[in-house]
Short mmCIF file of C-alpha atoms in Angstrom, two decimals:
data_model
loop_
_atom_site.label_atom_id
_atom_site.label_comp_id
_atom_site.label_asym_id
_atom_site.label_seq_id
_atom_site.Cartn_x
_atom_site.Cartn_y
_atom_site.Cartn_z
CA MET E 191 -0.94 -12.10 20.01
CA ILE E 192 -2.16 -11.62 16.46
CA THR E 193 -5.74 -12.22 15.35
CA LEU E 194 -7.45 -11.81 12.01
CA SER E 195 -9.69 -8.74 12.19
CA HIS E 196 -11.18 -8.34 8.75
CA ILE E 197 -10.86 -8.81 5.02
CA GLY E 198 -10.69 -5.63 2.96
CA ILE E 199 -12.56 -5.44 -0.33
CA VAL E 200 -12.28 -2.47 -2.68
CA VAL E 201 -15.57 -1.51 -4.30
CA GLU E 202 -16.76 1.14 -6.69
CA ASN E 203 -19.85 1.90 -4.62
CA ILE E 204 -20.66 0.51 -1.20
CA GLU E 205 -24.43 0.53 -1.62
CA ASP E 206 -24.26 -1.20 -5.00
CA TYR E 207 -21.95 -3.85 -3.58
CA LEU E 208 -24.31 -4.55 -0.67
CA LYS E 209 -27.20 -5.28 -3.05
CA PHE E 210 -25.50 -8.55 -4.01
CA ALA E 211 -23.46 -9.30 -0.89
CA VAL E 212 -23.98 -12.37 1.32
CA HIS E 213 -24.16 -9.99 4.28
CA PRO E 214 -26.33 -7.20 2.87
CA THR E 215 -26.02 -4.74 5.75
CA ALA E 216 -23.06 -2.63 6.78
CA GLU E 217 -23.02 -1.66 10.42
CA THR E 218 -20.96 1.48 9.99
CA VAL E 219 -20.42 3.66 6.93
CA ILE E 220 -18.07 6.63 7.27
CA PHE E 221 -15.85 8.91 5.22
CA ASP E 222 -12.19 8.74 6.22
CA PRO E 223 -10.39 11.92 5.07
CA ILE E 224 -6.96 10.40 5.73
CA GLN E 225 -7.61 7.50 3.37
CA HIS E 226 -9.72 9.62 0.98
CA SER E 227 -12.28 6.84 1.04
CA ARG E 228 -15.73 5.89 2.19
CA LEU E 229 -15.43 2.86 4.44
CA ALA E 230 -18.02 0.36 5.61
CA LEU E 231 -17.73 -2.39 8.18
CA ILE E 232 -19.84 -5.51 7.74
CA LYS E 233 -20.13 -7.54 10.91
CA THR E 234 -20.28 -11.18 9.84
CA ASN E 235 -21.33 -12.37 13.33
CA THR E 236 -19.20 -15.46 12.82
CA GLY E 237 -17.00 -14.70 15.81
CA ARG E 238 -14.20 -14.56 13.30
CA ALA E 239 -13.23 -11.96 10.73
CA ASP E 240 -15.44 -9.11 9.56
CA ILE E 241 -15.47 -7.46 6.13
CA GLU E 242 -14.37 -3.93 5.34
CA LEU E 243 -15.54 -2.24 2.16
CA VAL E 244 -13.29 0.48 0.77
CA GLU E 245 -14.72 2.93 -1.74
CA PRO E 246 -11.97 5.28 -2.95
CA ALA E 247 -13.28 8.82 -3.26
CA ASP E 248 -10.62 10.30 -5.50
CA GLU E 249 -7.17 9.81 -7.01
CA GLN E 250 -5.49 10.49 -3.68
CA ALA E 251 -6.90 7.26 -2.23
CA THR E 252 -4.24 4.55 -2.26
CA THR E 253 -6.82 2.11 -3.63
CA TYR E 254 -7.87 4.36 -6.52
CA ASN E 255 -5.62 2.78 -9.16
CA PHE E 256 -6.37 -0.70 -7.84
CA LEU E 257 -10.07 -0.08 -8.48
CA LYS E 258 -9.37 1.50 -11.85
CA LYS E 259 -7.19 -1.38 -12.98
CA THR E 260 -9.01 -4.39 -11.51
CA GLY E 261 -12.57 -3.17 -11.10
CA GLY E 262 -12.24 -3.88 -7.38
CA GLY E 263 -12.18 -7.02 -5.28
CA LEU E 264 -10.15 -8.62 -2.50
CA HIS E 265 -7.51 -6.11 -1.48
CA HIS E 266 -6.05 -6.82 1.95
CA LEU E 267 -6.12 -8.89 5.12
CA CYS E 268 -6.15 -7.08 8.45
CA TYR E 269 -4.73 -8.37 11.70
CA GLU E 270 -4.97 -6.99 15.21
CA ILE E 271 -1.68 -6.78 17.07
CA ASN E 272 -1.01 -5.71 20.64
CA SER E 273 1.53 -2.90 20.30
CA GLU E 274 3.73 -0.91 17.95
CA LYS E 275 6.72 -2.71 19.44
CA ASP E 276 5.22 -6.11 18.55
CA LEU E 277 4.41 -4.79 15.09
CA ASP E 278 7.95 -3.51 14.51
CA GLU E 279 9.32 -6.93 15.48
CA LEU E 280 6.88 -8.74 13.21
CA LEU E 281 7.62 -6.47 10.23
CA LYS E 282 11.32 -7.05 10.71
CA GLN E 283 11.00 -10.82 11.18
CA ARG E 284 8.68 -11.35 8.24
CA ARG E 285 10.41 -8.71 6.05
CA ILE E 286 7.15 -6.84 5.56
CA LYS E 287 7.57 -3.36 4.05
CA ARG E 288 5.63 -0.69 5.92
CA PHE E 289 4.19 1.75 3.41
CA PHE E 290 1.44 3.63 5.24
CA GLY E 291 0.90 4.64 8.83
CA PRO E 292 0.62 4.63 11.70
CA VAL E 293 -2.46 6.80 11.44
CA LYS E 294 -5.63 6.89 13.50
CA ALA E 295 -8.47 5.01 11.82
CA ALA E 296 -11.92 6.51 12.02
CA LEU E 297 -13.55 3.14 11.32
CA PHE E 298 -11.80 1.48 14.28
CA GLU E 299 -12.50 3.90 17.12
CA GLY E 300 -9.39 5.96 16.43
CA ARG E 301 -7.02 3.07 16.96
CA LYS E 302 -3.82 3.25 14.95
CA ILE E 303 -3.45 1.34 11.70
CA VAL E 304 -0.43 0.48 9.58
CA PHE E 305 -0.31 -0.98 6.09
CA GLY E 306 2.50 -3.29 4.98
CA TYR E 307 3.44 -5.21 1.85
CA THR E 308 4.78 -8.75 2.10
CA LYS E 309 7.34 -10.56 0.01
CA ASN E 310 4.36 -12.67 -1.14
CA ARG E 311 2.94 -9.48 -2.68
CA GLU E 312 0.04 -9.17 -0.27
CA ILE E 313 -1.20 -6.02 1.38
CA ILE E 314 -1.63 -6.46 5.12
CA GLU E 315 -3.26 -3.96 7.45
CA PHE E 316 -2.54 -3.99 11.16
CA ILE E 317 -4.72 -2.52 13.87
CA ILE E 318 -2.71 -1.70 16.98
CA THR E 319 -4.91 -2.50 19.93
CA GLU E 320 -2.91 -0.91 22.82
CA MET U 294 22.63 3.75 -12.22
CA LYS U 295 20.16 4.61 -14.97
CA ASN U 296 20.82 1.37 -16.82
CA ASN U 297 19.91 -0.66 -13.74
CA LEU U 298 16.87 1.52 -13.12
CA ASN U 299 15.72 1.02 -16.70
CA LEU U 300 16.02 -2.76 -16.31
CA LEU U 301 13.86 -2.68 -13.17
CA LEU U 302 11.24 -0.54 -14.86
CA LYS U 303 11.21 -2.87 -17.84
CA ASP U 304 10.78 -5.88 -15.58
CA ILE U 305 8.16 -4.47 -13.21
CA LEU U 306 6.23 -1.96 -15.30
CA LYS U 307 6.70 -3.71 -18.65
CA VAL U 308 8.05 -0.59 -20.30
CA GLU U 309 10.23 -1.12 -23.35
CA LYS U 310 11.45 2.37 -24.32
CA ASN U 311 11.37 6.09 -23.54
CA PHE U 312 12.13 5.40 -19.90
CA GLU U 313 13.09 8.98 -19.12
CA GLN U 314 9.70 10.28 -20.23
CA MET U 315 7.83 7.90 -17.91
CA SER U 316 5.31 9.21 -15.41
CA THR U 317 2.34 7.72 -13.59
CA ASN U 318 0.10 9.56 -16.08
CA ASN U 319 1.50 7.88 -19.18
CA THR U 320 2.34 4.43 -17.78
CA PRO U 321 -0.85 2.38 -17.27
CA ASN U 322 0.94 -0.49 -15.50
CA TRP U 323 2.28 1.87 -12.82
CA ASP U 324 -0.50 1.35 -10.27
CA SER U 325 -0.19 1.29 -6.49
CA LEU U 326 0.70 -2.42 -6.28
CA ALA U 327 3.28 -2.14 -9.04
CA HIS U 328 4.68 0.87 -7.20
CA LEU U 329 5.19 -1.20 -4.04
CA ASN U 330 6.93 -3.88 -6.08
CA LEU U 331 9.11 -1.16 -7.59
CA VAL U 332 9.98 0.29 -4.17
CA ILE U 333 11.08 -3.12 -2.88
CA ALA U 334 13.11 -3.74 -6.03
CA LEU U 335 14.78 -0.30 -5.77
CA GLU U 336 15.80 -1.03 -2.17
CA GLU U 337 17.35 -4.32 -3.16
CA GLU U 338 19.01 -3.14 -6.37
CA PHE U 339 20.52 0.08 -5.01
CA ASP U 340 20.98 -1.04 -1.39
CA ILE U 341 18.99 1.88 -0.03
CA GLU U 342 16.19 2.19 2.50
CA ILE U 343 12.96 3.89 1.45
CA THR U 344 10.85 5.10 4.38
CA PRO U 345 7.02 4.97 4.38
CA GLU U 346 6.98 8.78 3.99
CA GLU U 347 9.16 8.60 0.89
CA ILE U 348 7.07 5.99 -0.94
CA GLN U 349 4.14 8.17 -2.04
CA PRO U 350 6.22 11.09 -3.45
CA LEU U 351 8.09 8.58 -5.63
CA TYR U 352 4.79 7.71 -7.28
CA SER U 353 5.42 10.39 -9.85
CA SER U 354 7.96 10.11 -12.67
CA TYR U 355 11.21 8.58 -13.86
CA ASP U 356 13.05 11.79 -13.10
CA THR U 357 11.80 11.85 -9.50
CA ILE U 358 12.98 8.30 -8.91
CA ALA U 359 16.37 8.82 -10.57
CA ARG U 360 17.05 11.97 -8.51
CA PHE U 361 15.91 10.21 -5.34
CA ILE U 362 18.28 7.27 -5.85
CA GLU U 363 21.16 9.61 -6.58
CA ALA U 364 20.44 11.63 -3.43
CA LYS U 365 20.21 8.51 -1.28
CA GLN U 366 23.45 7.12 -2.62
CA ASN U 367 25.23 10.44 -2.00
CA GLN U 368 23.80 10.50 1.51
CA TYR U 369 25.16 7.01 2.24
CA GLN U 370 28.57 7.86 0.78
CA LYS U 371 28.83 10.84 3.16
CA VAL U 372 28.06 8.59 6.13
CA ILE U 373 30.68 6.06 5.03
#
């Protein structure tokens, strides 16, 4: 089963972004050394998707050039998926190119994440829930 | 091989000349999204597979990509 987990937004500064956000409070703010980014999770309390803010810390962050070029904004959709086996099947079926992961994600209780790129030119993150 | 590579770079990164001098430092359009588009195009054009671990090191220069394609093609020829 696949469910939408969150929408990822790249920002220059998390605190500045929150000043003008519909949901002004981030529940968790951490630094993730693997992604070279500060990350914040905004719980929308909608029972649906949450919002992740990604603040690249340096040039080694994969979102660094995206921020530099676009000034930030909507970056990825994230889905939860049951297992790596289910993910491998989905990537193959939908011809999604895996380009990062699996790595443990500090923001999601150490669960593994994978990033893929679709033929529609979208970045999709997957959280493996097993 | 280099002619086909140059055509891809022209198409994806909008580079018109001096292909062999290209690097991520002197090519403003070569951002992370463009790089993913380039990786997918390289796989299709040269019939090679690029693993997730190989994607980031390719984000470097023309020379790195050209040598990588050559190595992959040699590798496949040995298998065949």
